[in-house]
Each structure stands twice: as structure tokens, then as C-alpha cells.
């Protein structure tokens, strides 16, 4: 068993293609194929299967072994980073997962400051819903996750607090209310994002006695499309305030009564086993968020 074999397995799982896996690892496609064939022969099991269309799937045992491979590859990368850090250089790869509900300006500011300080660190972004981010952390697919209501308290860093708001079209019967209770939204037609983060937030809103099941008329991927559909009167939506533009003509922003606050945090799998790049990123996040809180910005 070699590290190259494990790297090939991890890259293939991530990219789903021998060609792309080879490109990422700076190997030839035949080298990747040979490495995995030799790995299977050594273990005397089948890890991956390909159908007639060339689609790759992992066998049940292949999926289980993949989890170990990801951990080993991650630790190997951390070893190299530790050695470089001892020589005064922060390097390596940093994989960051985030949900669309995290305001783009917040994440962009953090990344900008980090890259200015640590230009030798390659950053890769993964967009997903809350459950995907948590799962990617467990499987070592990402190093850091940005989440609403971060659940792993001892390995999370609070960044800021947002507010959950309702966006309604002009002329809507709730428009003049200013603030509304969750129960008043019962029966309303919602336009929500496909990632289903809205459902997670909705379930966390209000008291246990005050829960609603949203009637979803449309599910849309792009937030700009959601805004346009609300403007046209096709429904209402539920979003953090930071995602709402100041120039949403034809709409009205309403608060919930009582206000529903959304803690936004950064989560890592382990403080003790985090790489130098992860630790450097944590430091930058803390610095940027503290500056933002003092100035009333971030």
C-alpha cells in the first residue's frame, strides 16, 4: 500500500473521472488506473466499478476504505504543512465548505485577507447545504465549514449574528405589518432555494408550539431569481437579512416577531489535529470578525 494509491482513490472519488484525477495529481491516466488496480490486487477486493457508459461507482467496501484513505491523505498533507511551518512557511491546500446563506461579502473578505497573508496556500471552495457541510467535515472532504447554528460548539468559532427575514412583494396583505409571527405565515406560498437550508432555518424558528409547514410553490437555485419571482408576486421567501439587497424595488422586508437570530460560525473537525493552514485561517477569521464587530461592519 502506498500514499499514491490512496491519493488516487481520494481524487477519483472527488472528481469521478480517471482523467481529472490524473490531472489533479499530475499523473497520467494510465498511472492512476495502474495504481488503483495494484491496490485492489493487494487487498484482494474490488473497490470501484465502471459500467458500460464509464460511470464510476464505489463498492460498499470501497466506500468504507475511502473514509480511511481520506483521513490518511489529510494527515499526510498536514505532515508536509507542519514541516514547512517549522521553516517559516505556511503552505498546502485548504478546503472550505459553506452554505449559500452565508453572505458572499463576509466570506470574500475573509478569503481576501487570508490570501494576502498566505499566498502559498491553495484554497478550494465547496458549496452545499447544512447536512452536506456537516457530512463533509466528518469524512475529511473539507477542513473548515461555515454554518448557521454551528452544532459542534467546542470546535466552532462564532463570527457574527444575522437575522431571519421575510421578503414579500409590494401590495402583499402582510406588507404593512413590519413584523409578523411565524403562525401568520401558515398557508403562504413560498419560493425557497433548492439547497433546503430554508427548511432547516424554518424548523429552528419560533417555539416548539409555533411550528409551520411551509407551502413551497417554487424551488430555485439562484437567489437573484428568487428575488425576481417575489417581485413578480409569485410568492414570498425566507432569507437572512444580509442576503437582501438595499435596492429590492417592488418588495418589502419584514421581521419575525419575536426576532429570529441566526448565529453564523466556522466549524472544524478537531482543534488538536488541525493543520497549520487551518490554524492560520482561524486566526484570520478571528481578526477580521473582531474588526468588523468593532466597526459595526462584519
Short mmCIF file of N, CA and C in Angstrom, two decimals, residues 24-84:
data_model
loop_
_atom_site.label_atom_id
_atom_site.label_comp_id
_atom_site.label_asym_id
_atom_site.label_seq_id
_atom_site.Cartn_x
_atom_site.Cartn_y
_atom_site.Cartn_z
N UNK A 24 -5.28 16.29 -11.53
CA UNK A 24 -5.12 16.88 -10.20
C UNK A 24 -3.84 16.41 -9.53
N UNK A 25 -3.48 15.15 -9.77
CA UNK A 25 -2.31 14.56 -9.11
C UNK A 25 -1.04 14.68 -9.95
N UNK A 26 -1.15 15.31 -11.13
CA UNK A 26 -0.01 15.44 -12.05
C UNK A 26 0.53 14.07 -12.45
N UNK A 27 -0.38 13.14 -12.73
CA UNK A 27 -0.02 11.81 -13.19
C UNK A 27 -0.70 11.55 -14.53
N UNK A 28 -0.30 10.47 -15.19
CA UNK A 28 -1.00 10.08 -16.40
C UNK A 28 -2.23 9.27 -16.00
N UNK A 29 -3.20 9.19 -16.91
CA UNK A 29 -4.40 8.42 -16.62
C UNK A 29 -4.08 6.95 -16.39
N UNK A 30 -3.14 6.44 -17.17
CA UNK A 30 -2.75 5.04 -17.02
C UNK A 30 -2.08 4.78 -15.68
N UNK A 31 -1.34 5.79 -15.18
CA UNK A 31 -0.68 5.64 -13.88
C UNK A 31 -1.70 5.53 -12.76
N UNK A 32 -2.76 6.36 -12.85
CA UNK A 32 -3.83 6.31 -11.85
C UNK A 32 -4.54 4.96 -11.90
N UNK A 33 -4.86 4.52 -13.12
CA UNK A 33 -5.54 3.24 -13.29
C UNK A 33 -4.69 2.08 -12.77
N UNK A 34 -3.40 2.12 -13.07
CA UNK A 34 -2.48 1.07 -12.63
C UNK A 34 -2.36 1.06 -11.10
N UNK A 35 -2.28 2.25 -10.50
CA UNK A 35 -2.14 2.35 -9.05
C UNK A 35 -3.35 1.73 -8.34
N UNK A 36 -4.54 2.01 -8.85
CA UNK A 36 -5.75 1.50 -8.22
C UNK A 36 -5.93 0.00 -8.47
N UNK A 37 -5.54 -0.44 -9.66
CA UNK A 37 -5.61 -1.88 -9.96
C UNK A 37 -4.68 -2.65 -9.03
N UNK A 38 -3.46 -2.12 -8.83
CA UNK A 38 -2.50 -2.76 -7.95
C UNK A 38 -2.99 -2.75 -6.50
N UNK A 39 -3.65 -1.68 -6.12
CA UNK A 39 -4.21 -1.56 -4.77
C UNK A 39 -5.28 -2.62 -4.54
N UNK A 40 -6.18 -2.78 -5.51
CA UNK A 40 -7.23 -3.79 -5.41
C UNK A 40 -6.64 -5.20 -5.36
N UNK A 41 -5.60 -5.43 -6.17
CA UNK A 41 -4.96 -6.74 -6.21
C UNK A 41 -4.30 -7.06 -4.87
N UNK A 42 -3.67 -6.05 -4.28
CA UNK A 42 -3.01 -6.24 -2.99
C UNK A 42 -4.02 -6.58 -1.89
N UNK A 43 -5.18 -5.89 -1.94
CA UNK A 43 -6.21 -6.12 -0.93
C UNK A 43 -7.11 -7.31 -1.25
N UNK A 44 -7.04 -7.75 -2.51
CA UNK A 44 -7.86 -8.88 -2.98
C UNK A 44 -9.36 -8.58 -2.89
N UNK A 45 -9.73 -7.33 -3.19
CA UNK A 45 -11.13 -6.92 -3.21
C UNK A 45 -11.34 -5.94 -4.36
N UNK A 46 -12.60 -5.66 -4.68
CA UNK A 46 -12.95 -4.66 -5.69
C UNK A 46 -13.38 -3.38 -4.98
N UNK A 47 -12.71 -2.30 -5.31
CA UNK A 47 -13.01 -1.00 -4.68
C UNK A 47 -13.95 -0.17 -5.53
N UNK A 48 -13.73 -0.20 -6.86
CA UNK A 48 -14.53 0.63 -7.77
C UNK A 48 -15.02 -0.22 -8.93
N UNK A 49 -16.15 0.22 -9.49
CA UNK A 49 -16.72 -0.45 -10.64
C UNK A 49 -17.09 0.58 -11.69
N UNK A 50 -16.99 0.19 -12.97
CA UNK A 50 -17.38 1.07 -14.07
C UNK A 50 -18.41 0.36 -14.93
N UNK A 51 -19.50 1.08 -15.29
CA UNK A 51 -20.48 0.47 -16.17
C UNK A 51 -20.11 0.73 -17.63
N UNK A 52 -20.97 0.35 -18.55
CA UNK A 52 -20.66 0.48 -19.97
C UNK A 52 -20.52 1.93 -20.41
N UNK A 53 -21.15 2.83 -19.68
CA UNK A 53 -21.06 4.25 -20.02
C UNK A 53 -19.85 4.92 -19.37
N UNK A 54 -19.07 4.14 -18.63
CA UNK A 54 -17.88 4.68 -18.00
C UNK A 54 -18.12 5.36 -16.67
N UNK A 55 -19.36 5.25 -16.15
CA UNK A 55 -19.69 5.88 -14.87
C UNK A 55 -19.07 5.05 -13.73
N UNK A 56 -18.37 5.74 -12.84
CA UNK A 56 -17.64 5.08 -11.75
C UNK A 56 -18.47 5.07 -10.48
N UNK A 57 -18.54 3.90 -9.84
CA UNK A 57 -19.20 3.78 -8.54
C UNK A 57 -18.28 3.01 -7.60
N UNK A 58 -18.37 3.32 -6.33
CA UNK A 58 -17.59 2.62 -5.32
C UNK A 58 -18.41 1.47 -4.75
N UNK A 59 -17.76 0.34 -4.54
CA UNK A 59 -18.42 -0.79 -3.90
C UNK A 59 -18.63 -0.45 -2.42
N UNK A 60 -19.49 -1.18 -1.72
CA UNK A 60 -19.69 -0.90 -0.29
C UNK A 60 -18.39 -0.91 0.51
N UNK A 61 -17.53 -1.89 0.26
CA UNK A 61 -16.25 -1.92 0.98
C UNK A 61 -15.35 -0.80 0.50
N UNK A 62 -15.48 -0.44 -0.78
CA UNK A 62 -14.70 0.67 -1.31
C UNK A 62 -15.04 1.98 -0.62
N UNK A 63 -16.33 2.17 -0.32
CA UNK A 63 -16.77 3.38 0.38
C UNK A 63 -16.20 3.43 1.79
N UNK A 64 -16.16 2.26 2.43
CA UNK A 64 -15.64 2.23 3.81
C UNK A 64 -14.14 2.50 3.83
N UNK A 65 -13.43 1.91 2.88
CA UNK A 65 -11.98 2.12 2.81
C UNK A 65 -11.67 3.56 2.41
N UNK A 66 -12.54 4.16 1.57
CA UNK A 66 -12.35 5.53 1.15
C UNK A 66 -12.29 6.48 2.34
N UNK A 67 -13.10 6.24 3.36
CA UNK A 67 -13.09 7.10 4.55
C UNK A 67 -11.72 7.06 5.24
N UNK A 68 -11.11 5.88 5.33
CA UNK A 68 -9.77 5.77 5.92
C UNK A 68 -8.74 6.47 5.02
N UNK A 69 -8.90 6.28 3.71
CA UNK A 69 -7.96 6.88 2.76
C UNK A 69 -7.97 8.40 2.88
N UNK A 70 -9.15 8.97 3.01
CA UNK A 70 -9.26 10.43 3.15
C UNK A 70 -8.53 10.91 4.40
N UNK A 71 -8.69 10.18 5.49
CA UNK A 71 -8.02 10.56 6.73
C UNK A 71 -6.50 10.49 6.58
N UNK A 72 -6.02 9.41 5.96
CA UNK A 72 -4.58 9.24 5.79
C UNK A 72 -3.99 10.31 4.90
N UNK A 73 -4.67 10.60 3.78
CA UNK A 73 -4.20 11.64 2.86
C UNK A 73 -4.20 13.00 3.56
N UNK A 74 -5.24 13.25 4.35
CA UNK A 74 -5.32 14.51 5.08
C UNK A 74 -4.17 14.65 6.07
N UNK A 75 -3.86 13.56 6.79
CA UNK A 75 -2.75 13.59 7.75
C UNK A 75 -1.41 13.75 7.04
N UNK A 76 -1.28 13.13 5.86
CA UNK A 76 -0.04 13.25 5.10
C UNK A 76 0.18 14.70 4.67
N UNK A 77 -0.90 15.34 4.24
CA UNK A 77 -0.80 16.75 3.85
C UNK A 77 -0.43 17.61 5.06
N UNK A 78 -1.00 17.26 6.23
CA UNK A 78 -0.70 18.01 7.45
C UNK A 78 0.76 17.86 7.86
N UNK A 79 1.33 16.68 7.64
CA UNK A 79 2.75 16.45 7.96
C UNK A 79 3.64 17.39 7.14
N UNK A 80 3.34 17.49 5.85
CA UNK A 80 4.10 18.38 4.97
C UNK A 80 3.93 19.83 5.42
N UNK A 81 2.69 20.20 5.78
CA UNK A 81 2.44 21.56 6.23
C UNK A 81 3.19 21.87 7.52
N UNK A 82 3.24 20.91 8.44
CA UNK A 82 3.96 21.12 9.70
C UNK A 82 5.45 21.32 9.44
N UNK A 83 6.00 20.54 8.52
CA UNK A 83 7.43 20.67 8.18
C UNK A 83 7.71 22.03 7.58
N UNK A 84 6.84 22.47 6.68
CA UNK A 84 7.00 23.79 6.06
C UNK A 84 6.85 24.90 7.09
#
